[in-house]
Tab-separated table of C-alpha atoms in Angstrom:
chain	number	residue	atom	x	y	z
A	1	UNK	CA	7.309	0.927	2.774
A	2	UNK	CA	6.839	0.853	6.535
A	3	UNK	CA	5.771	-2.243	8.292
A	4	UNK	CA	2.487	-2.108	10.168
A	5	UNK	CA	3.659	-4.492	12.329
A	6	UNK	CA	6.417	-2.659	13.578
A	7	UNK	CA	4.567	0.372	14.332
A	8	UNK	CA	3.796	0.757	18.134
A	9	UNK	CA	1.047	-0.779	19.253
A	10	UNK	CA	-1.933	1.456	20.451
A	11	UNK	CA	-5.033	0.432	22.131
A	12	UNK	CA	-8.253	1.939	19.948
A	13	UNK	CA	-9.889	2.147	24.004
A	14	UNK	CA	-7.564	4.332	24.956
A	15	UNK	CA	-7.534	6.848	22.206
A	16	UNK	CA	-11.564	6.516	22.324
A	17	UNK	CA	-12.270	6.114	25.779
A	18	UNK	CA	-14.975	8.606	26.967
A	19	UNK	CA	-15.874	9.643	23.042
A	20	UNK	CA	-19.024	8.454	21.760
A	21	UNK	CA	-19.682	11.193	19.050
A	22	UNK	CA	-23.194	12.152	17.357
A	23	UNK	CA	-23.032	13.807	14.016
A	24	UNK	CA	-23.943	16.841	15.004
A	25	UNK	CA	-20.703	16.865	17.119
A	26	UNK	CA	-18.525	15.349	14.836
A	27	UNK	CA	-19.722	14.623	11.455
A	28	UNK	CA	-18.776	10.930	12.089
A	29	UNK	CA	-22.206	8.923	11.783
A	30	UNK	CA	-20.799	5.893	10.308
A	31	UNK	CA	-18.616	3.663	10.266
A	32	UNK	CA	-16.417	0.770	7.969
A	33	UNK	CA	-18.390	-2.318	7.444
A	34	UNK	CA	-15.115	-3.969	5.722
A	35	UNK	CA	-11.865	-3.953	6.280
A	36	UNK	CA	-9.004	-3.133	4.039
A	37	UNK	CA	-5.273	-1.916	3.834
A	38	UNK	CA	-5.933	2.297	2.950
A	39	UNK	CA	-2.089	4.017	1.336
A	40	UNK	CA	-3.416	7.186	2.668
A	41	UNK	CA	-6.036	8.240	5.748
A	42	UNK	CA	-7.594	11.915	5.839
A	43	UNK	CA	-8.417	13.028	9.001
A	44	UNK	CA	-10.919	15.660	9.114
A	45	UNK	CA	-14.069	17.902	9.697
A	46	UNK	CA	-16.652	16.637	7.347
A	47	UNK	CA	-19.137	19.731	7.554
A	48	UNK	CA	-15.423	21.813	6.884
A	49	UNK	CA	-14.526	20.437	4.578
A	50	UNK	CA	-15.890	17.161	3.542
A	51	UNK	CA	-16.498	18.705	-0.164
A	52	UNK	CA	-13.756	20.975	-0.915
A	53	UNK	CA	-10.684	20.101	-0.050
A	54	UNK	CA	-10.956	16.374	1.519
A	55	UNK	CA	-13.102	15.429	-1.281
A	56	UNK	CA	-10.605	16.793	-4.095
A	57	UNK	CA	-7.884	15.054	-2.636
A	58	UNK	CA	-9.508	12.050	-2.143
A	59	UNK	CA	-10.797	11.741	-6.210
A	60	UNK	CA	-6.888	13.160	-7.137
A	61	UNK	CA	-5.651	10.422	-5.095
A	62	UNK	CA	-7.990	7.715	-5.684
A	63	UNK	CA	-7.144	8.085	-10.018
A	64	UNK	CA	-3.636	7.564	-9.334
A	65	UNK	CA	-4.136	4.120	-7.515
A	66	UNK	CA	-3.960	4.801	-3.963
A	67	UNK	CA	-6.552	3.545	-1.797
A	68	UNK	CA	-7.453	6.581	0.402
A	69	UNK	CA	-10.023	6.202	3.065
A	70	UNK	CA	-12.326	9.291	3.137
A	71	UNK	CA	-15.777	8.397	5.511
A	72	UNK	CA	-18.326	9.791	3.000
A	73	UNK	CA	-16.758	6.777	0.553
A	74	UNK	CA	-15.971	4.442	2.866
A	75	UNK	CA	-18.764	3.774	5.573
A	76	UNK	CA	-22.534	3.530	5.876
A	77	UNK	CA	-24.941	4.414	8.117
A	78	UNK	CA	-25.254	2.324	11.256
A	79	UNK	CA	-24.558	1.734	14.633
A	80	UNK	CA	-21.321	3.917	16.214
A	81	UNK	CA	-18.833	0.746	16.495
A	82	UNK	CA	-15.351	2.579	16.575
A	83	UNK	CA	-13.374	-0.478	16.762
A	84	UNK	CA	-14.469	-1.137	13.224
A	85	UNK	CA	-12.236	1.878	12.123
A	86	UNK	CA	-9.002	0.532	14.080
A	87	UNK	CA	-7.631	-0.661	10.804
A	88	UNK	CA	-8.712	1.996	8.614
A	89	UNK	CA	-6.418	3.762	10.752
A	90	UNK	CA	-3.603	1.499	11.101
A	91	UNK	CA	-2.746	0.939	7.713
A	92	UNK	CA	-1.946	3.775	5.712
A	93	UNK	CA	1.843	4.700	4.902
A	94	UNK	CA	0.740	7.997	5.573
A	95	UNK	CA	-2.297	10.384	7.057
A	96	UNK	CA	-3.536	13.871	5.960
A	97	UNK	CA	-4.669	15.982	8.566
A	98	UNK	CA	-7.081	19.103	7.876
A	99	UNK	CA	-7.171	21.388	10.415
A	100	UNK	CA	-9.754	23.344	9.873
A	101	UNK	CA	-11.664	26.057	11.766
A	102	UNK	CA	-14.232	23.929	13.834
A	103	UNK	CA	-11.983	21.185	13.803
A	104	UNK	CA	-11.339	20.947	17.628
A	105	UNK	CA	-14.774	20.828	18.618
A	106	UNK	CA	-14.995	17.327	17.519
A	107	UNK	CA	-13.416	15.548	20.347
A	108	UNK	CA	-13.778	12.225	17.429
A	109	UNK	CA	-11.209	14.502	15.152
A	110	UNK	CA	-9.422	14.578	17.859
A	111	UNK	CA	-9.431	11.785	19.210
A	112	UNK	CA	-8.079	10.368	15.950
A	113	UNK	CA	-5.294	12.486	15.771
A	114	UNK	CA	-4.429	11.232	19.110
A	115	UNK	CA	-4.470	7.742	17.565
A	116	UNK	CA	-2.652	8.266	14.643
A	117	UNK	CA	0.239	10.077	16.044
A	118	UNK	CA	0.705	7.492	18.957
A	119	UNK	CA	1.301	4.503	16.103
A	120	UNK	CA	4.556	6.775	14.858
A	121	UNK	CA	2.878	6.845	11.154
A	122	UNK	CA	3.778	9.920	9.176
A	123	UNK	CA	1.166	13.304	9.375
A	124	UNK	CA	0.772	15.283	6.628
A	125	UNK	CA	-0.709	18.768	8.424
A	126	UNK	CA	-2.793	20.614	6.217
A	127	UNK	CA	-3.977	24.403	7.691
A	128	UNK	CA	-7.301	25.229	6.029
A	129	UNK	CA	-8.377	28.952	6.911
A	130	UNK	CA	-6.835	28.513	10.319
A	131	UNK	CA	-2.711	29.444	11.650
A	132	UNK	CA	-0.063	26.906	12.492
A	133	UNK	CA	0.153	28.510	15.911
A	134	UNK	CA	-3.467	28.492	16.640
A	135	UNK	CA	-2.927	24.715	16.292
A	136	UNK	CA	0.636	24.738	17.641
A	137	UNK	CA	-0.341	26.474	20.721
A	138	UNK	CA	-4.310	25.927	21.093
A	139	UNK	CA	-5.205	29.727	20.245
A	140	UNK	CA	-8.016	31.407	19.093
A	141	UNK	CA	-10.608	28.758	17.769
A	142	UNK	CA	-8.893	25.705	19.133
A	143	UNK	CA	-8.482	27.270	22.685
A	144	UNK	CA	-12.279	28.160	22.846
A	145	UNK	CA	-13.502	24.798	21.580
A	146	UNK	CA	-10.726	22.484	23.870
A	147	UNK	CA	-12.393	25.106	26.628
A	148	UNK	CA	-15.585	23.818	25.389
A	149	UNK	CA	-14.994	20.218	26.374
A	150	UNK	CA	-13.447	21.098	29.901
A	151	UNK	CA	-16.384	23.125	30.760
A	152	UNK	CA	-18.333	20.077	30.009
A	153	UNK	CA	-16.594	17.947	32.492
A	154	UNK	CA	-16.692	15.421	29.717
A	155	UNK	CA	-13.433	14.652	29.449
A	156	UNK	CA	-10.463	14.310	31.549
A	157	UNK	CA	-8.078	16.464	32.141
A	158	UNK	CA	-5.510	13.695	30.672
A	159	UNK	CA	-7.946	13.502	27.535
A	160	UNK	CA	-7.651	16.998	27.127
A	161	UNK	CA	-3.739	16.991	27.497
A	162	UNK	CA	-3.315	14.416	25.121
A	163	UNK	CA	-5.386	15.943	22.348
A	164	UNK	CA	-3.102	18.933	22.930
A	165	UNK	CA	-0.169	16.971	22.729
A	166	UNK	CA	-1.071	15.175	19.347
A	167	UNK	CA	-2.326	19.188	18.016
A	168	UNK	CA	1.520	20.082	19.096
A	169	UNK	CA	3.602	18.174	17.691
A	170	UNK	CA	1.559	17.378	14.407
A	171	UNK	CA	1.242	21.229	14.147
A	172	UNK	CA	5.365	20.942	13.450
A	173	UNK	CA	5.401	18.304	10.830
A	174	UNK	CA	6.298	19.825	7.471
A	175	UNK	CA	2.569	20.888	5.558
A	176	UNK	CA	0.944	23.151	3.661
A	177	UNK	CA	-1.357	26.412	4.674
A	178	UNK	CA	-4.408	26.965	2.479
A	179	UNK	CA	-6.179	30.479	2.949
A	180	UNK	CA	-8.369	30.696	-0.083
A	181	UNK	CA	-9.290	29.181	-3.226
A	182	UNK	CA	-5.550	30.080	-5.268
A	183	UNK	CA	-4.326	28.541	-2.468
A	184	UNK	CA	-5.932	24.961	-2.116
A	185	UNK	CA	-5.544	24.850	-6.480
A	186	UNK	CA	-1.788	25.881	-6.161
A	187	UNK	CA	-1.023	23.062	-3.403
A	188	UNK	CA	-2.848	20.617	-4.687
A	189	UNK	CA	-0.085	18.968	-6.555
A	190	UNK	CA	2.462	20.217	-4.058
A	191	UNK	CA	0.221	17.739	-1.248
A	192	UNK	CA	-0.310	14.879	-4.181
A	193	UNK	CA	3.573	15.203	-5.014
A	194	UNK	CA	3.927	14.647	-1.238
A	195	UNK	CA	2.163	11.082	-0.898
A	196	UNK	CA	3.652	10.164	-3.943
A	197	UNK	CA	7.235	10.465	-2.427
A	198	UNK	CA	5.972	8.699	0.294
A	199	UNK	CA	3.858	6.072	-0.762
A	200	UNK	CA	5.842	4.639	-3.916
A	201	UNK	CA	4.344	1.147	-4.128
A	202	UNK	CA	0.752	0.827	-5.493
A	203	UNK	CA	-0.688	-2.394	-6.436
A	204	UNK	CA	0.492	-3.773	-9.749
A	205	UNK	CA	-2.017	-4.319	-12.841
A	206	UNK	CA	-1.928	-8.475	-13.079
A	207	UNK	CA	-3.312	-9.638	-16.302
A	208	UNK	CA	-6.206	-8.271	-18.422
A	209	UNK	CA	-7.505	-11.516	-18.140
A	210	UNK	CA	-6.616	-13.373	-14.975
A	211	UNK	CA	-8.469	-16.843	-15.594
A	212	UNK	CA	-7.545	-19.269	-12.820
A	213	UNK	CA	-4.986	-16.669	-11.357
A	214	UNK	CA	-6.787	-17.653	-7.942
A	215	UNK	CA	-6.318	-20.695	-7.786
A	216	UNK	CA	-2.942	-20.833	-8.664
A	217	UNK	CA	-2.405	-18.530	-5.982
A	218	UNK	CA	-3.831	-20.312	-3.186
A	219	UNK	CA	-1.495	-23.520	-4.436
A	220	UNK	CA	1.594	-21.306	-4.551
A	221	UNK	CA	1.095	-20.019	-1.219
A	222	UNK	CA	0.181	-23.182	0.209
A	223	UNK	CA	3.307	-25.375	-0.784
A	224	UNK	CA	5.872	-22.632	-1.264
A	225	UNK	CA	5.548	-20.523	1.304
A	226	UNK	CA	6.548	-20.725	4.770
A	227	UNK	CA	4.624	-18.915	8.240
A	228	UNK	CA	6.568	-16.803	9.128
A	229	UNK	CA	4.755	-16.977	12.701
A	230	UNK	CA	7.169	-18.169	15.674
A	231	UNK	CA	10.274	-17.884	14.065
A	232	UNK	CA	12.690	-16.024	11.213
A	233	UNK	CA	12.742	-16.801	7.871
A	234	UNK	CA	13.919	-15.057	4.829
A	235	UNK	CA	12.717	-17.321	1.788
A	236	UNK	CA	13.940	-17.756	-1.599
A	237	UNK	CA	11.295	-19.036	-3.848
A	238	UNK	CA	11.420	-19.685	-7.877
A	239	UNK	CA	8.220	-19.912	-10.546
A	240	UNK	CA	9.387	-22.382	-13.472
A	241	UNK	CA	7.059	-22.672	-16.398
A	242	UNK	CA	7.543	-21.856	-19.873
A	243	UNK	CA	6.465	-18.688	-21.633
A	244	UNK	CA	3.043	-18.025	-21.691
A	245	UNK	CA	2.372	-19.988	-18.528
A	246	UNK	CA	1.361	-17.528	-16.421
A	247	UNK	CA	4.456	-16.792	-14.349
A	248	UNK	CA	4.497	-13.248	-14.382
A	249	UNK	CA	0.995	-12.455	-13.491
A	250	UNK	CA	1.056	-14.815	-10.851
A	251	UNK	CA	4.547	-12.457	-9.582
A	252	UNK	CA	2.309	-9.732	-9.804
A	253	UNK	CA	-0.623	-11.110	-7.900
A	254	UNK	CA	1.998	-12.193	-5.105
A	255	UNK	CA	3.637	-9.108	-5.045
A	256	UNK	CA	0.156	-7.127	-4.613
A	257	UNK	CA	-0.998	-9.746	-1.659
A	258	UNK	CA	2.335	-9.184	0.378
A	259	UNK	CA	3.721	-5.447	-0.267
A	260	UNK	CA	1.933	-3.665	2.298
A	261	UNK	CA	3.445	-6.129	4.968
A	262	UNK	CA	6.900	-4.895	3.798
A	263	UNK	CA	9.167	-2.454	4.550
A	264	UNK	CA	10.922	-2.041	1.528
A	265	UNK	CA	9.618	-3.572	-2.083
A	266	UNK	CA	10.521	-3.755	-5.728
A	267	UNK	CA	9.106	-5.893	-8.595
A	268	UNK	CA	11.860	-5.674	-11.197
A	269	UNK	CA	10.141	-6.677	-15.008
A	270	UNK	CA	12.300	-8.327	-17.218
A	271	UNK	CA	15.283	-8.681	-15.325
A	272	UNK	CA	17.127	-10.621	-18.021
A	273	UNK	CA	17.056	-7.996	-20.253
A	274	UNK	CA	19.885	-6.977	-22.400
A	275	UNK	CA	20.881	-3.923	-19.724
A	276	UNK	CA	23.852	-3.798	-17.971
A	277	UNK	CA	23.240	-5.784	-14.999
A	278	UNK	CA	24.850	-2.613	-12.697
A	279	UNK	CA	21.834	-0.300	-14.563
A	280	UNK	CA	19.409	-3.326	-13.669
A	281	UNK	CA	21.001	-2.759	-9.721
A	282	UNK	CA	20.164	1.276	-9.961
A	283	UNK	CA	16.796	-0.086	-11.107
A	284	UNK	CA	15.933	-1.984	-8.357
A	285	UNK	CA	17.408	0.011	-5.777
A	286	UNK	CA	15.408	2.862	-6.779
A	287	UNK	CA	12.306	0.666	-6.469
A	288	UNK	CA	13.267	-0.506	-2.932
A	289	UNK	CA	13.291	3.656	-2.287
A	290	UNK	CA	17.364	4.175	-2.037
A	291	UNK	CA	17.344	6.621	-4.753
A	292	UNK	CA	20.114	8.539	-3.294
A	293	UNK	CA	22.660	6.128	-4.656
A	294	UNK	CA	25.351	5.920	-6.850
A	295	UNK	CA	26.290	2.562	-8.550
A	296	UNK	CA	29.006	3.024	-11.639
A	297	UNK	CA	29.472	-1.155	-11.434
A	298	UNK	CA	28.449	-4.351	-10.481
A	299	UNK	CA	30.567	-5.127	-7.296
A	300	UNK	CA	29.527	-1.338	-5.821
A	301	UNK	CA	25.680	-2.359	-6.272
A	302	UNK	CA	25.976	-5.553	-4.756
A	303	UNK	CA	28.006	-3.755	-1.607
A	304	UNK	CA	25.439	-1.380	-1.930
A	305	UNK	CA	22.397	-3.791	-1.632
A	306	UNK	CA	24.163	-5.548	0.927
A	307	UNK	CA	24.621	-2.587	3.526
A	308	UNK	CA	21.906	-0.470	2.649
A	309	UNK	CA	19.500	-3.493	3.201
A	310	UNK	CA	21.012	-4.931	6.246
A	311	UNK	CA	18.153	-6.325	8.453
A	312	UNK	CA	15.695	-4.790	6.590
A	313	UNK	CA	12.482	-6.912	5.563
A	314	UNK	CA	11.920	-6.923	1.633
A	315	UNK	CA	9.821	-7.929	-0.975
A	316	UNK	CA	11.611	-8.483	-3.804
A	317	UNK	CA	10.751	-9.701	-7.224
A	318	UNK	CA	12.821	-11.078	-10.120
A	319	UNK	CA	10.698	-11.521	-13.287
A	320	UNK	CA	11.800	-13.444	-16.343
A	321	UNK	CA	15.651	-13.977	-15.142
A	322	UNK	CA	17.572	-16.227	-17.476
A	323	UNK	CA	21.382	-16.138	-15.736
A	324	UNK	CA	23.251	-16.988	-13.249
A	325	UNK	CA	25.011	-13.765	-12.914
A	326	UNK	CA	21.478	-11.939	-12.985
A	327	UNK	CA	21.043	-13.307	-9.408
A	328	UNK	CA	24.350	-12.816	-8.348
A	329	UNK	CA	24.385	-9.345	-9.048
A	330	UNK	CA	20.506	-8.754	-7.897
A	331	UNK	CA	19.782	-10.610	-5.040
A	332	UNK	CA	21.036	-9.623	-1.458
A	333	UNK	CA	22.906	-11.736	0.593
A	334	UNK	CA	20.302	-14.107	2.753
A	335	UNK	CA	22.479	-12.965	6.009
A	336	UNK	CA	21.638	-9.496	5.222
A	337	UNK	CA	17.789	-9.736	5.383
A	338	UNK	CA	15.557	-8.508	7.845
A	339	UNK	CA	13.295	-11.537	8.795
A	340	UNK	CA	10.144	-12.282	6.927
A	341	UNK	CA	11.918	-11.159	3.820
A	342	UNK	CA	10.700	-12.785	0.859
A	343	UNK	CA	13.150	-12.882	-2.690
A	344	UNK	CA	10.660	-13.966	-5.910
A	345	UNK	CA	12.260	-15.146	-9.217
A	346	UNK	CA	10.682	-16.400	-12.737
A	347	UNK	CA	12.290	-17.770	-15.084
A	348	UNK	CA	11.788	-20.314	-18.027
A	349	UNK	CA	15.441	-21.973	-16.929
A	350	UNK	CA	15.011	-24.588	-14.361
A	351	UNK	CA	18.647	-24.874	-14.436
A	352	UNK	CA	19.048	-21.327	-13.432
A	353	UNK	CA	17.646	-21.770	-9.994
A	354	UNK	CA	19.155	-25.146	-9.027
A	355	UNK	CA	22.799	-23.747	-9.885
A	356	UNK	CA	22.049	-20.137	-7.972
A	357	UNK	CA	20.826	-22.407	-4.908
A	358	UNK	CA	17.116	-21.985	-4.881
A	359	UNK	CA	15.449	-25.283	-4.336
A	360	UNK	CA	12.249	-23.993	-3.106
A	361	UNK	CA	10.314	-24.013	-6.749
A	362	UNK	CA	7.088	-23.926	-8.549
A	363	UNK	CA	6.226	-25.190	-11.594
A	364	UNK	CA	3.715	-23.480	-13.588
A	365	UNK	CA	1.037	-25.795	-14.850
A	366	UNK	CA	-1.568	-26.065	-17.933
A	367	UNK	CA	-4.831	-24.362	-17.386
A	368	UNK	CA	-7.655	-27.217	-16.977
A	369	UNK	CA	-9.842	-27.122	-20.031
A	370	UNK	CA	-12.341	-24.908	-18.867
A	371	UNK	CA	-9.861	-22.225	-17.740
A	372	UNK	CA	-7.740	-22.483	-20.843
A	373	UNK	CA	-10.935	-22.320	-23.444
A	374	UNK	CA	-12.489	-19.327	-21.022
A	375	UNK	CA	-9.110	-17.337	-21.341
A	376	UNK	CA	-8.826	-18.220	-25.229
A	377	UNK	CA	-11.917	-16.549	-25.889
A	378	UNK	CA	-11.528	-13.478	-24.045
A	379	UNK	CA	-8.375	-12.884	-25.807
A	380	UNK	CA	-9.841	-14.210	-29.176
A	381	UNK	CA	-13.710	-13.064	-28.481
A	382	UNK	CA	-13.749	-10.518	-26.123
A	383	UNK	CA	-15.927	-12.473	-23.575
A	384	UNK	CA	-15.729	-15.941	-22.074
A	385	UNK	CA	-17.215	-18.005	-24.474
A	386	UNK	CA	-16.400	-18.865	-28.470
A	387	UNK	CA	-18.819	-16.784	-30.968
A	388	UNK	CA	-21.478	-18.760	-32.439
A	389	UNK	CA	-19.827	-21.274	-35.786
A	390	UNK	CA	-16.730	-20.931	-33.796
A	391	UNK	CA	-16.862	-23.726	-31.229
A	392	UNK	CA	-14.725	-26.531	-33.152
A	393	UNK	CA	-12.303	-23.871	-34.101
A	394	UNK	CA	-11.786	-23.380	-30.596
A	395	UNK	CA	-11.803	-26.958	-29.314
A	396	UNK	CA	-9.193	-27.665	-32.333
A	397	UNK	CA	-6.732	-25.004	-30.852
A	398	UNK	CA	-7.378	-25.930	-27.029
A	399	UNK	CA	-6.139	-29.352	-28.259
A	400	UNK	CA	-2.931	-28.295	-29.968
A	401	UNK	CA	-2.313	-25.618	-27.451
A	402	UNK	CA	-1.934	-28.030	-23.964
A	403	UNK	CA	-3.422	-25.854	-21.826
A	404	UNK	CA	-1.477	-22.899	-22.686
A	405	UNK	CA	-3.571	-20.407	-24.787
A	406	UNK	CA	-1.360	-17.534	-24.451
A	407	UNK	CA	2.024	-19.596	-26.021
């Protein structure tokens, strides 16, 4: 997945400068009061189609675990304060465009699509009831309503130019044209298919029941991990506990805080499984999106995720790794990391990490009572506290258990 922080960095002034839209103009009367990473921005019409298309790919979207930022779900009604949107923007992998027939006669449409296209992010075009070339080349529709605005004396003849620009070259990106009702159900899994190629990491369900996962969290990142901020690091850190400890959903929780920030990612479950470690390679390669890759053995994967990976930043975790030769055959080179790459292992053998070389390592500690009888009884009672008769049963098994309900 594409780094934000590598995209180019573009001013919100100077893709907003001179628009302050109403909704009558625009359909944008609010804005986000939080903000969040989005996988997946559509930029659009509202009164166009705010509840046909937009709306159905938003709900298809939003089931399959991608955050998708869609106005009528995201923002309230209150003051126009664009730079709240900035990051709304900035985030997602990729962005949906719907041109639509009044699209171009809201200059905040457009001045979005200006936006977008200046931070190099991928545009999806989608043309709903309206030609490629009218878009491509500002015909019918689009040249009366860009006429609009210059008759206005609104905007600036570079405004106007840009908006053109971004219409141009968006207009050539490879998309989908939706004249009627067949259409829009027929591409609908076409389009979904599309961000799913493109957007392969989604966050990662942690634990059913993730008592004290917070706090552990906080203390991991606080003594284990390193700021990146001034200079390069690539960091190799190990989680130690025994089973039942909690290692893997705190993996998970890491790997859902720091993924977006990544350019390539893959959490790889049970790496000590009984597979062939050059099947466990294929694995993770495919998660780190090189699925064009042939590995038939060990030595060709590690070559593989040696050259393929060269100064690329990662995110890659190792869960439940119980060999040597499992992190030999997994774990690039640390010379051929991008910087701010970050290499995650769990394992139950200390001994494992200390003879592979990892010396940054945290060890997984007991729940404190009140975690460890809260987590006991929503496994045991299906909410956070023991059934009535039930309490000395559960203070008896706290006791033998150590802090470690899930043994």
């Amino acid at each position: 997945m594409a780094s934000t922080s590598r995209q180019p960095q573009v001013e919100l002034a100077d893709a907003f400068e001179e628009i302050a839209p109403s909704a009558s103009t625009s359909g944008r009367s609010r804005v986000p009061v939080k903000k969040m990473p989005y996988d997946v921005f559509i930029n659009h019409r509202g009164p166009d189609v705010k509840y046909t298309v937009a709306t159905t790919l938003h709900n298809t979207l939003s089931v399959l675990g991608f955050r998708v930022f869609l106005d009528s779900e995201e923002l309230e009604m209150r003051d126009f304060l664009p730079g709240e949107i900035e990051e709304a923007m900035r985030s997602p992998s990729l962005h949906i465009a719907i041109f639509s027939q009044n699209y171009a006669q809201s200059p905040w449409c457009l001045a979005e699509l200006s936006f977008i296209f200046k931070t190099g992010k991928q545009i999806v075009p989608i043309f709903y009831h309206v030609q490629p070339d009218d878009v491509r080349y500002a015909k019918g529709v689009y040249a009366d309503a860009l006429s609009q605005h210059k008759n206005k004396g609104r905007y600036t003849s570079k405004k106007l130019e840009e908006w053109k620009n971004a219409l141009n070259n968006v207009s050539y990106n490879a998309g989908y044209i939706i004249n009627n009702k067949e259409d829009e159900e027929r591409l609908l899994k076409n389009i979904v298919n599309c961000v799913l190629k493109v957007i392969k990491n989604v966050p990662l369900v942690v634990a059913k029941h993730p008592v004290g996962l917070n706090e552990v969290v906080i203390d991991f990142e606080r003594t284990r991990l390193q700021s990146a901020e001034g200079h390069c690091t690539v960091q190799f850190v190990g989680i130690w506990g025994m089973g039942g400890s909690g290692k893997t959903s705190l993996a998970k929780q890491l790997y859902n805080n720091k993924y977006k920030n990544m350019e390539r990612c893959s959490f790889l479950l049970d790496a000590g499984s009984k597979n062939i470690l050059y099947q466990k390679q294929k694995k993770l390669l495919r998660g780190l999106g090189l699925k064009d890759v042939s590995v038939d053995n060990i030595e060709e994967g590690k070559g593989i995720l040696g050259s393929r990976l060269k100064s690329v930043q990662v995110l890659i975790v190792l869960d439940d790794v119980d060999k040597v030769d499992q992190l030999d055959a997994l774990v690039p080179k640390k010379d051929n990391l991008g910087c701010g790459s970050l290499i995650i292992v769990t394992t139950r053998e200390l001994q494992v990490l200390r003879s592979w070389g990892i010396s940054s390592i945290y060890k997984m500690k007991a729940l404190d009572s009140p975690h460890a009888k809260q987590l006991f009884c929503c496994h045991a009672f299906l909410q956070p506290s023991p059934l009535p008769d039930f309490e000395d049963l559960v203070k008896n098994f706290l006791y033998v258990c150590k802090g470690l309900p899930c043994l």
